[in-house]
Structures are given as C-alpha cells and as structure tokens.
Short mmCIF file of C-alpha atoms in Angstrom, two decimals:
data_model
loop_
_atom_site.label_atom_id
_atom_site.label_comp_id
_atom_site.label_asym_id
_atom_site.label_seq_id
_atom_site.Cartn_x
_atom_site.Cartn_y
_atom_site.Cartn_z
CA MET Y 1 14.76 -77.92 77.36
CA VAL Y 2 12.74 -80.74 78.76
CA ARG Y 3 11.71 -78.86 81.90
CA TRP Y 4 9.96 -76.33 79.62
CA SER Y 5 8.72 -78.70 76.95
CA VAL Y 6 6.85 -81.18 79.18
CA PRO Y 7 4.41 -78.68 80.76
CA ILE Y 8 3.52 -77.20 77.38
CA ALA Y 9 3.75 -80.47 75.50
CA ALA Y 10 0.44 -79.84 73.76
CA ALA Y 11 1.88 -76.87 71.89
CA ALA Y 12 5.23 -78.54 71.27
CA VAL Y 13 3.70 -81.73 69.91
CA VAL Y 14 1.24 -79.86 67.72
CA ALA Y 15 4.09 -77.69 66.41
CA GLY Y 16 5.93 -80.78 65.27
CA ALA Y 17 2.90 -82.58 63.89
CA ILE Y 18 1.35 -80.28 61.30
CA GLY Y 19 0.75 -81.09 57.64
CA ALA Y 20 -0.94 -79.43 54.69
CA GLY Y 21 -3.23 -80.91 52.09
CA PRO Y 22 -4.44 -79.61 48.73
CA VAL Y 23 -7.78 -78.15 49.83
CA ILE Y 24 -8.41 -74.65 48.39
CA ALA Y 25 -10.81 -72.02 49.69
CA ALA Y 26 -11.42 -68.38 48.78
CA VAL Y 27 -11.27 -65.54 51.26
CA GLN Y 28 -14.59 -63.83 51.91
CA GLY Y 29 -16.17 -61.43 54.34
CA GLU Y 30 -14.83 -58.31 56.05
CA PRO Y 31 -12.23 -56.89 56.32
CA VAL Y 32 -11.49 -57.30 52.60
CA LEU Y 33 -8.02 -58.58 51.66
CA PRO Y 34 -6.62 -59.73 48.31
CA GLU Y 35 -7.97 -63.20 47.58
CA ARG Y 36 -5.57 -66.09 48.14
CA THR Y 37 -6.10 -69.82 47.90
CA ALA Y 38 -5.04 -71.96 50.84
CA ALA Y 39 -2.06 -73.26 48.83
CA GLN Y 40 -0.92 -69.72 47.94
CA LEU Y 41 -1.33 -68.48 51.49
CA LEU Y 42 0.53 -71.46 52.91
CA ALA Y 43 3.45 -70.87 50.54
CA ASP Y 44 3.54 -67.11 51.18
CA ALA Y 45 3.33 -67.54 54.94
CA THR Y 46 6.11 -70.15 54.92
CA GLN Y 47 8.35 -67.79 52.94
CA ALA Y 48 7.57 -64.93 55.33
CA ALA Y 49 8.43 -67.14 58.32
CA ARG Y 50 11.75 -68.22 56.82
CA SER Y 51 12.77 -64.64 56.03
CA GLY Y 52 12.84 -63.90 59.77
CA LEU Y 53 11.35 -61.25 62.00
CA LYS Y 54 11.24 -57.61 61.03
CA PRO Y 55 11.46 -54.79 63.62
CA MET Y 56 8.27 -54.71 65.69
CA SER Y 57 6.79 -54.38 69.15
CA GLY Y 58 3.63 -55.62 70.77
CA THR Y 59 1.81 -57.40 73.56
CA VAL Y 60 1.17 -61.14 73.40
CA MET Y 61 -1.46 -63.04 75.38
CA GLN Y 62 -1.10 -66.77 75.91
CA THR Y 63 -4.08 -68.77 77.17
CA ALA Y 64 -4.23 -72.44 78.08
CA SER Y 65 -7.38 -74.37 78.92
CA LEU Y 66 -6.30 -77.99 78.80
CA GLY Y 67 -8.81 -79.29 81.34
CA LEU Y 68 -6.17 -80.32 83.86
CA PRO Y 69 -7.57 -81.71 87.11
CA GLY Y 70 -7.14 -79.95 90.45
CA LEU Y 71 -4.05 -77.86 89.73
CA PRO Y 72 -2.63 -75.84 92.66
CA GLU Y 73 -2.04 -72.12 92.28
CA VAL Y 74 1.47 -71.39 91.05
CA THR Y 75 3.39 -68.14 91.15
CA GLY Y 76 6.93 -68.78 89.95
CA MET Y 77 8.53 -66.42 87.41
CA GLY Y 78 5.74 -63.91 87.67
CA GLY Y 79 3.07 -66.43 86.75
CA THR Y 80 5.05 -67.64 83.71
CA SER Y 81 6.84 -70.67 85.12
CA PRO Y 82 6.48 -73.93 83.18
CA ALA Y 83 3.79 -74.95 85.66
CA ALA Y 84 1.94 -71.64 85.40
CA LEU Y 85 1.75 -71.97 81.62
CA LEU Y 86 -0.54 -74.97 82.01
CA ALA Y 87 -3.63 -72.92 82.81
CA GLY Y 88 -5.03 -69.42 82.62
CA SER Y 89 -3.83 -66.40 80.66
CA HIS Y 90 -0.36 -64.86 80.67
CA GLU Y 91 0.88 -61.65 79.11
CA LEU Y 92 4.21 -61.03 77.38
CA LYS Y 93 5.50 -57.73 76.00
CA VAL Y 94 7.92 -57.91 73.09
CA TRP Y 95 10.26 -55.39 71.46
CA TYR Y 96 12.38 -56.55 68.51
CA GLY Y 97 14.87 -54.27 66.83
CA GLY Y 98 17.09 -56.99 65.34
CA ALA Y 99 19.12 -60.01 66.43
CA ASP Y 100 21.20 -57.83 68.76
CA ARG Y 101 18.37 -55.61 70.04
CA LEU Y 102 15.45 -57.30 71.75
CA ARG Y 103 13.46 -57.24 74.95
CA PHE Y 104 10.89 -59.54 76.55
CA ALA Y 105 8.89 -58.39 79.57
CA LEU Y 106 6.91 -60.91 81.64
CA PRO Y 107 4.54 -59.05 83.98
CA GLY Y 108 3.54 -60.71 87.24
CA ARG Y 109 0.90 -59.76 89.81
CA MET Y 110 3.09 -57.12 91.45
CA SER Y 111 6.33 -57.63 89.53
CA GLU Y 112 8.00 -57.91 86.16
CA THR Y 113 10.79 -60.01 84.70
CA ASP Y 114 12.70 -58.58 81.71
CA LEU Y 115 15.25 -60.08 79.33
CA ILE Y 116 17.06 -57.23 77.57
CA VAL Y 117 19.69 -57.54 74.83
CA ASN Y 118 21.34 -54.41 73.44
CA GLY Y 119 24.44 -55.00 71.33
CA ASP Y 120 27.14 -56.43 73.59
CA GLN Y 121 25.04 -55.94 76.74
CA ALA Y 122 22.47 -58.45 78.03
CA TRP Y 123 20.53 -58.31 81.30
CA LEU Y 124 17.88 -60.30 83.14
CA TRP Y 125 15.92 -58.06 85.54
CA GLU Y 126 13.67 -59.58 88.24
CA SER Y 127 11.84 -56.77 90.03
CA GLU Y 128 10.30 -58.96 92.74
CA ALA Y 129 13.74 -60.09 93.90
CA ASN Y 130 15.27 -56.68 93.11
CA LYS Y 131 17.96 -58.57 91.21
CA ALA Y 132 19.78 -57.79 87.96
CA THR Y 133 21.80 -60.52 86.25
CA ARG Y 134 24.32 -59.54 83.61
CA LEU Y 135 24.56 -62.29 81.00
CA LYS Y 136 27.95 -63.30 79.68
CA GLY Y 137 28.42 -64.52 76.12
CA VAL Y 138 26.12 -62.04 74.38
CA ASP Y 139 26.97 -63.56 71.00
CA GLN Y 140 25.25 -66.75 72.19
CA VAL Y 141 22.25 -64.72 73.35
CA GLU Y 142 22.00 -63.17 69.89
CA ARG Y 143 22.06 -66.57 68.18
CA ASP Y 144 19.83 -68.42 70.62
CA HIS Y 145 17.66 -65.77 72.34
CA ASP Y 146 14.53 -67.74 71.46
CA LYS Y 147 15.83 -70.69 73.48
CA ALA Y 148 16.00 -68.59 76.64
CA LEU Y 149 12.22 -68.44 76.79
CA PRO Y 150 9.57 -71.18 76.75
CA THR Y 151 8.53 -72.79 73.51
CA ALA Y 152 5.58 -71.04 71.85
CA THR Y 153 6.18 -67.77 73.67
CA THR Y 154 5.09 -65.78 70.59
CA PRO Y 155 2.79 -66.55 67.64
CA GLN Y 156 5.78 -66.43 65.29
CA GLN Y 157 7.63 -69.14 67.21
CA LEU Y 158 4.76 -71.62 67.17
CA ALA Y 159 3.54 -70.76 63.67
CA GLN Y 160 7.01 -71.17 62.19
CA GLU Y 161 7.19 -74.70 63.57
CA VAL Y 162 3.72 -75.39 62.22
CA LEU Y 163 4.53 -74.12 58.73
CA GLU Y 164 7.92 -75.76 58.42
CA ARG Y 165 6.47 -79.19 59.14
CA ALA Y 166 3.62 -79.05 56.69
CA ASP Y 167 2.97 -82.29 54.76
CA ALA Y 168 0.04 -84.20 53.30
CA GLY Y 169 -1.38 -85.22 56.68
CA THR Y 170 -3.67 -82.20 57.04
CA ALA Y 171 -6.70 -80.66 55.34
CA VAL Y 172 -6.06 -76.96 54.73
CA SER Y 173 -8.54 -74.16 54.11
CA VAL Y 174 -8.90 -70.39 54.44
CA SER Y 175 -11.74 -69.04 56.54
CA ASN Y 176 -13.18 -65.52 56.46
CA THR Y 177 -10.72 -62.74 57.13
CA GLU Y 178 -10.91 -60.99 60.48
CA LYS Y 179 -9.14 -58.43 62.64
CA VAL Y 180 -6.47 -59.50 65.12
CA ALA Y 181 -4.71 -56.85 67.19
CA ASP Y 182 -6.75 -54.36 65.15
CA ARG Y 183 -5.11 -55.53 61.90
CA PRO Y 184 -6.83 -57.29 58.96
CA ALA Y 185 -5.71 -60.91 58.89
CA TYR Y 186 -6.14 -64.07 56.86
CA GLN Y 187 -7.09 -67.18 58.80
CA LEU Y 188 -5.44 -70.39 57.63
CA VAL Y 189 -7.11 -73.50 59.10
CA LEU Y 190 -5.31 -76.84 59.39
CA ALA Y 191 -7.23 -79.96 60.45
CA PRO Y 192 -5.78 -83.45 61.01
CA LYS Y 193 -7.03 -86.42 59.04
CA ASP Y 194 -5.81 -89.00 61.57
CA THR Y 195 -8.57 -89.85 64.06
CA SER Y 196 -6.01 -90.75 66.76
CA SER Y 197 -5.18 -87.05 67.16
CA LEU Y 198 -6.86 -85.07 69.93
CA VAL Y 199 -6.55 -81.93 67.81
CA LYS Y 200 -9.62 -80.79 65.91
CA GLU Y 201 -7.86 -77.96 64.05
CA VAL Y 202 -5.24 -75.23 64.29
CA LYS Y 203 -6.07 -71.70 63.15
CA LEU Y 204 -3.26 -69.38 62.07
CA ALA Y 205 -4.15 -65.69 61.79
CA LEU Y 206 -1.69 -64.12 59.33
CA ASP Y 207 -1.29 -60.36 59.00
CA GLY Y 208 -2.85 -59.24 55.73
CA GLU Y 209 0.04 -56.92 54.88
CA THR Y 210 3.16 -58.66 56.20
CA LEU Y 211 1.87 -62.27 56.57
CA VAL Y 212 3.47 -62.29 60.02
CA PRO Y 213 1.56 -64.70 62.30
CA LEU Y 214 -0.58 -62.66 64.69
CA ARG Y 215 -2.29 -65.54 66.49
CA VAL Y 216 -2.24 -69.33 66.74
CA GLN Y 217 -5.25 -71.20 68.16
CA VAL Y 218 -5.22 -74.94 68.83
CA TYR Y 219 -8.64 -76.56 69.18
CA ALA Y 220 -9.27 -79.92 70.81
CA LYS Y 221 -11.95 -82.25 69.45
CA SER Y 222 -13.85 -82.15 72.72
CA ALA Y 223 -14.14 -78.35 73.08
CA ALA Y 224 -15.60 -75.36 71.22
CA GLU Y 225 -13.02 -72.90 72.58
CA PRO Y 226 -9.23 -73.07 71.96
CA ALA Y 227 -7.38 -75.37 74.33
CA PHE Y 228 -4.21 -73.37 73.68
CA GLU Y 229 -3.87 -69.91 72.17
CA VAL Y 230 -1.07 -67.40 71.74
CA GLY Y 231 -1.70 -64.13 69.95
CA PHE Y 232 -0.98 -60.43 69.80
CA THR Y 233 -3.45 -58.10 71.45
CA SER Y 234 -1.54 -55.13 70.03
CA VAL Y 235 1.33 -54.94 67.55
CA THR Y 236 3.28 -52.31 65.58
CA PHE Y 237 5.59 -53.15 62.69
CA THR Y 238 8.00 -50.25 63.14
CA PRO Y 239 11.44 -50.17 64.82
CA PRO Y 240 11.05 -49.77 68.61
CA ALA Y 241 12.54 -46.69 70.27
CA PRO Y 242 16.19 -47.21 71.36
CA ASP Y 243 15.41 -46.58 75.03
CA ASN Y 244 13.44 -49.84 75.13
CA PHE Y 245 16.78 -51.67 74.99
CA THR Y 246 18.71 -49.66 77.57
CA PHE Y 247 19.01 -50.89 81.14
CA THR Y 248 20.87 -49.76 84.25
CA PRO Y 249 20.39 -51.68 87.52
CA PRO Y 250 18.47 -49.52 90.03
CA ALA Y 251 20.25 -48.30 93.13
CA GLY Y 252 20.20 -50.96 95.83
CA ALA Y 253 19.53 -53.85 93.43
CA LYS Y 254 21.50 -57.07 93.81
CA VAL Y 255 23.75 -57.44 90.76
CA GLU Y 256 25.32 -60.71 89.64
CA GLU Y 257 26.81 -62.25 86.51
CA LYS Y 258 25.97 -65.54 84.79
CA SER Y 259 26.43 -67.16 81.42
CA LEU Y 260 23.40 -67.73 79.23
CA ALA Y 261 24.00 -71.48 79.47
CA ASP Y 262 23.79 -71.32 83.28
CA LEU Y 263 20.60 -69.27 83.08
CA VAL Y 264 18.86 -71.67 80.68
CA ARG Y 265 20.03 -74.87 82.36
CA GLY Y 266 19.14 -73.69 85.86
CA PRO Y 267 20.60 -74.92 89.17
CA ALA Y 268 22.73 -78.01 89.53
CA ALA Y 269 19.91 -80.51 89.98
CA GLY Y 270 18.11 -79.22 86.88
CA GLN Y 271 21.36 -79.22 84.95
CA GLU Y 272 22.04 -82.84 85.83
CA ARG Y 273 18.59 -83.85 84.58
CA ALA Y 274 19.09 -81.83 81.38
CA GLU Y 275 22.43 -83.51 80.72
CA LEU Y 276 20.87 -86.91 81.39
CA LEU Y 277 18.15 -86.23 78.84
CA LYS Y 278 20.38 -84.53 76.28
CA GLY Y 279 20.06 -86.33 72.98
CA ALA Y 280 17.83 -88.98 74.55
CA VAL Y 281 14.45 -87.80 73.24
CA THR Y 282 13.09 -89.92 70.40
CA THR Y 283 9.82 -89.92 68.48
CA VAL Y 284 7.37 -92.58 67.37
CA GLY Y 285 5.02 -92.02 64.45
CA GLU Y 286 4.69 -88.93 62.30
CA GLY Y 287 2.41 -86.02 61.53
CA TRP Y 288 -0.34 -85.19 63.98
CA THR Y 289 0.15 -88.46 65.88
CA THR Y 290 3.85 -88.02 66.63
CA VAL Y 291 4.67 -89.22 70.16
CA ALA Y 292 7.75 -87.95 72.01
CA VAL Y 293 9.52 -90.55 74.13
CA LEU Y 294 12.11 -89.66 76.74
CA PRO Y 295 13.70 -91.38 79.72
CA LEU Y 296 12.17 -89.88 82.84
CA PRO Y 297 11.90 -91.80 86.11
CA GLU Y 298 8.79 -91.00 88.16
CA GLN Y 299 10.85 -89.21 90.84
CA ALA Y 300 11.92 -86.67 88.21
CA LEU Y 301 8.29 -85.47 88.06
CA THR Y 302 7.68 -85.43 91.79
CA GLY Y 303 8.49 -83.04 94.60
CA GLN Y 304 11.50 -85.10 95.69
CA ALA Y 305 13.41 -84.18 92.54
CA GLN Y 306 11.98 -80.76 91.86
CA GLN Y 307 12.50 -79.40 95.36
CA GLN Y 308 16.24 -79.79 94.86
CA ASP Y 309 16.09 -76.94 92.38
CA GLY Y 310 15.68 -74.54 95.30
CA ASN Y 311 13.66 -72.02 93.31
CA PRO Y 312 9.97 -71.07 93.12
CA ALA Y 313 9.55 -72.35 89.56
CA GLY Y 314 10.90 -75.76 90.58
CA GLN Y 315 8.58 -75.86 93.58
CA ASP Y 316 5.62 -74.88 91.39
CA THR Y 317 6.44 -77.64 88.93
CA ALA Y 318 6.72 -80.14 91.77
CA ALA Y 319 3.28 -79.19 93.12
CA VAL Y 320 1.69 -79.46 89.67
CA ALA Y 321 3.44 -82.77 88.96
CA ASP Y 322 2.15 -84.20 92.23
CA ALA Y 323 -1.40 -83.09 91.42
CA LEU Y 324 -1.22 -84.59 87.94
CA MET Y 325 0.13 -87.90 89.20
CA LYS Y 326 -2.80 -88.19 91.62
CA SER Y 327 -5.17 -88.01 88.63
CA ALA Y 328 -3.26 -90.61 86.60
CA LYS Y 329 -4.95 -93.90 85.76
CA PRO Y 330 -3.14 -97.24 85.75
CA VAL Y 331 -2.71 -98.97 82.38
CA SER Y 332 -0.91 -102.10 81.24
CA GLY Y 333 -0.23 -104.19 78.18
CA ALA Y 334 2.35 -106.37 76.49
CA TRP Y 335 4.75 -103.42 76.72
CA GLY Y 336 4.51 -103.35 80.53
CA SER Y 337 2.57 -101.10 82.91
CA GLY Y 338 2.35 -97.46 83.89
CA ARG Y 339 0.02 -94.52 84.48
CA VAL Y 340 -1.65 -92.27 81.95
CA ILE Y 341 -2.91 -88.68 82.17
CA GLN Y 342 -5.27 -87.26 79.54
CA THR Y 343 -6.33 -83.67 78.97
CA LYS Y 344 -8.36 -82.15 76.15
CA LEU Y 345 -5.31 -81.73 73.96
CA VAL Y 346 -2.49 -83.91 75.22
CA SER Y 347 -1.94 -87.31 76.80
CA ALA Y 348 1.07 -88.47 78.80
CA LEU Y 349 2.11 -91.98 79.79
CA LEU Y 350 4.70 -92.61 82.49
CA THR Y 351 5.80 -96.24 82.30
CA ASP Y 352 7.14 -98.25 85.21
CA ASP Y 353 10.35 -98.88 83.28
CA GLY Y 354 11.16 -95.13 83.35
CA ARG Y 355 9.83 -93.69 80.10
CA LEU Y 356 7.62 -90.64 79.51
CA LEU Y 357 5.53 -90.66 76.33
CA VAL Y 358 3.74 -87.43 75.37
CA GLY Y 359 1.56 -86.56 72.41
CA ALA Y 360 -1.58 -84.79 71.24
CA VAL Y 361 -3.07 -88.25 70.82
CA THR Y 362 -5.43 -90.68 72.52
CA PRO Y 363 -4.11 -92.81 75.40
CA GLU Y 364 -4.51 -95.86 73.13
CA LYS Y 365 -2.02 -94.33 70.70
CA LEU Y 366 0.44 -93.80 73.56
CA THR Y 367 0.24 -97.40 74.69
CA GLU Y 368 0.72 -98.49 71.08
CA ALA Y 369 3.86 -96.31 70.92
CA ALA Y 370 5.06 -97.74 74.24
CA GLY Y 371 5.16 -101.18 72.65
CA ARG Y 372 7.43 -99.96 69.84
CA LYS Y 373 10.72 -99.75 71.74
#
C-alpha cells in the first residue's frame, strides 16, 4: 500500500534495488562457523528465503535514523504508524507456527496492538481503544498476512526482497562472523557500484545454523551508523506454545467485525486514494538507482487530505507530511518544476504536475528520472 510504502521508502527502494557481484571473501574471527564464500552464502541464503519461514518466535527491533528535519512527535498505532516508523526505535514481537498460526504484537507506550491468526479465527486487538476486531475471510489472511503489516516489519521480509533481486550491480563480500540475538551469524555485505545511490552498503546477518536473516542494516554514504535497521534482539527456532494464538475479547471490550481488505485499505478517504494509485506506480532505472514514480497531488501529502481519514495514524502522517514539505527545496528543469526533500538514505521529488518520485538516490538522479516520462 502506498500509504505505508512512502514513509518507509528508503527500505522499500533498497529492497528492490539490490544486486550481487562475484567478489569472494572468507569468514574469519569469532564465533567460528563453517567457511563459506560470498557466492556460496548468497546462494544458500536465497534458497533458505525461498523455502519459507519455519516455526519460530522472537522480538524484533526496528530503528530509523534518516536525518529528517523537525519531525513532530507521533503516536498513532502504538508508535508504529507509517509516520512513526520514520524515526526512532520500535519493537515488534512475533510468533509463527505456520501459515494459519501467527501473531504480531506491537507494543506502545501504555498499550499494545495484536494481530492474531489461529486456524479459521483472526483478531485485531487494540488495548488502548479496548477494541477487538474479528477479521472475516481468514483464508485471505493466511495467504496475505504479510501485507497487513508495514513493509520491512521483520528481517526476513526485507532480506527476502534483497536476495531475490540480486544482480551484477553490487559488490558482495562476507565480513567476520558475529552474534545477533545471541546466535552465531554470518554477515553478508552488499555495496552498490553506482555512485548515484545514497546507499553505502547493506549488511545481512544470517543465522549460522538456519541461514534465516536475523538482521538487516542499511548504511548511508554520509553516516557511520545504520540509517535503517531491523533485527531480532531475541529469537527461538522452535514451535511457539499454542496459547500464543488463542484470543478471547476481554469483558467490556468493544467487539466489531471487518474484512481484511477493509482493515488494510483503511477508511473511505484512504481507500479512494489507494484505488486511484492501484496499478499506477511505475519505475525508472534499475538496480540501486531505481526510482519509483506515482501520481500523487500535493494535497494527498498534506493535512487537508490526511485529516479525512479520521484516525490517529492519518493525523500523524499529515503532521509529518506538513513538516517535510516545509523543508522541501524548489527545483526546476526541462521536465518542469517541483520540490525536493533529501535525507541520508532517500530523496523524494514532488512535481507541480502531480507526480511523486522516490528513491535511495541523489536529487539529481530524481530530476533526471522526472524528465523520462
């Protein structure tokens, strides 16, 4: 969904812009793991990703430090709204027992939001609102449960996109092994060759036993610390206890029923924008310098449009969009005119003719893409 993908465009663009070159490096240091070349590890990790998740549980921490100017404090969805994901650290608890048994818990300051799927039963529990929503169409939840949460929610989600899009546009190496979530892990490093990319490198920490991605770190050229990171702080590769997937609405809770499609699309105003954008996103370029282009009038990023959503997440997004637009700089060229926003890892160009261009690239690359209608 566009309302999720724009705020975390850095991760989304990087996920679709990874390649792999022929560089080979040996694994050294502690903890000791069987030696693998970069090419072997890349192939093994890709196979592990394609084979799907195995039963597991754990806690994931996502951290973003994109260098965004003057963002207001946001609180929607327990601190995990699209706007909230732009900065700071956010925790997610995961239990996975199979396609029909899963649970995500999103802790807030004094609340928690849970998505629980157990066979033919699916619930969304929002403790702050004391509201339980029973989801209709559980078969759709089972097929598309990953789409009900933001892109790059877990290391597996982002790493799978990274691995599946590997090509010759990246230098690949293996750094010293290390421990992630108290487990020995290989560290596969992918660095772009194209100088127009704002990405310095992406580090994938792969579990030494299962090759499951434990952490993904995206580094910008201008910073020593990751600009975006999602990784397990604890993880167990055993089937979770059955009671993790059982849920009964507490006494006094408001109970309602919705379809998964309604939950994902959101209120009417958000649904109208989603339908407008459906199938309209295109890309310019390839590899690390891929630029996403979508029709998005300026009012769609401002409070006027977002306030119609009538929910805290929409209001948060509106406040962040307003703050970002105030920092935008005017640009123009043969393609027309507009305003550009640049962070450490991602640039965005909103043109006066109603296009939004986003990529982990320099502003110059965006304006170049704007001229290729």
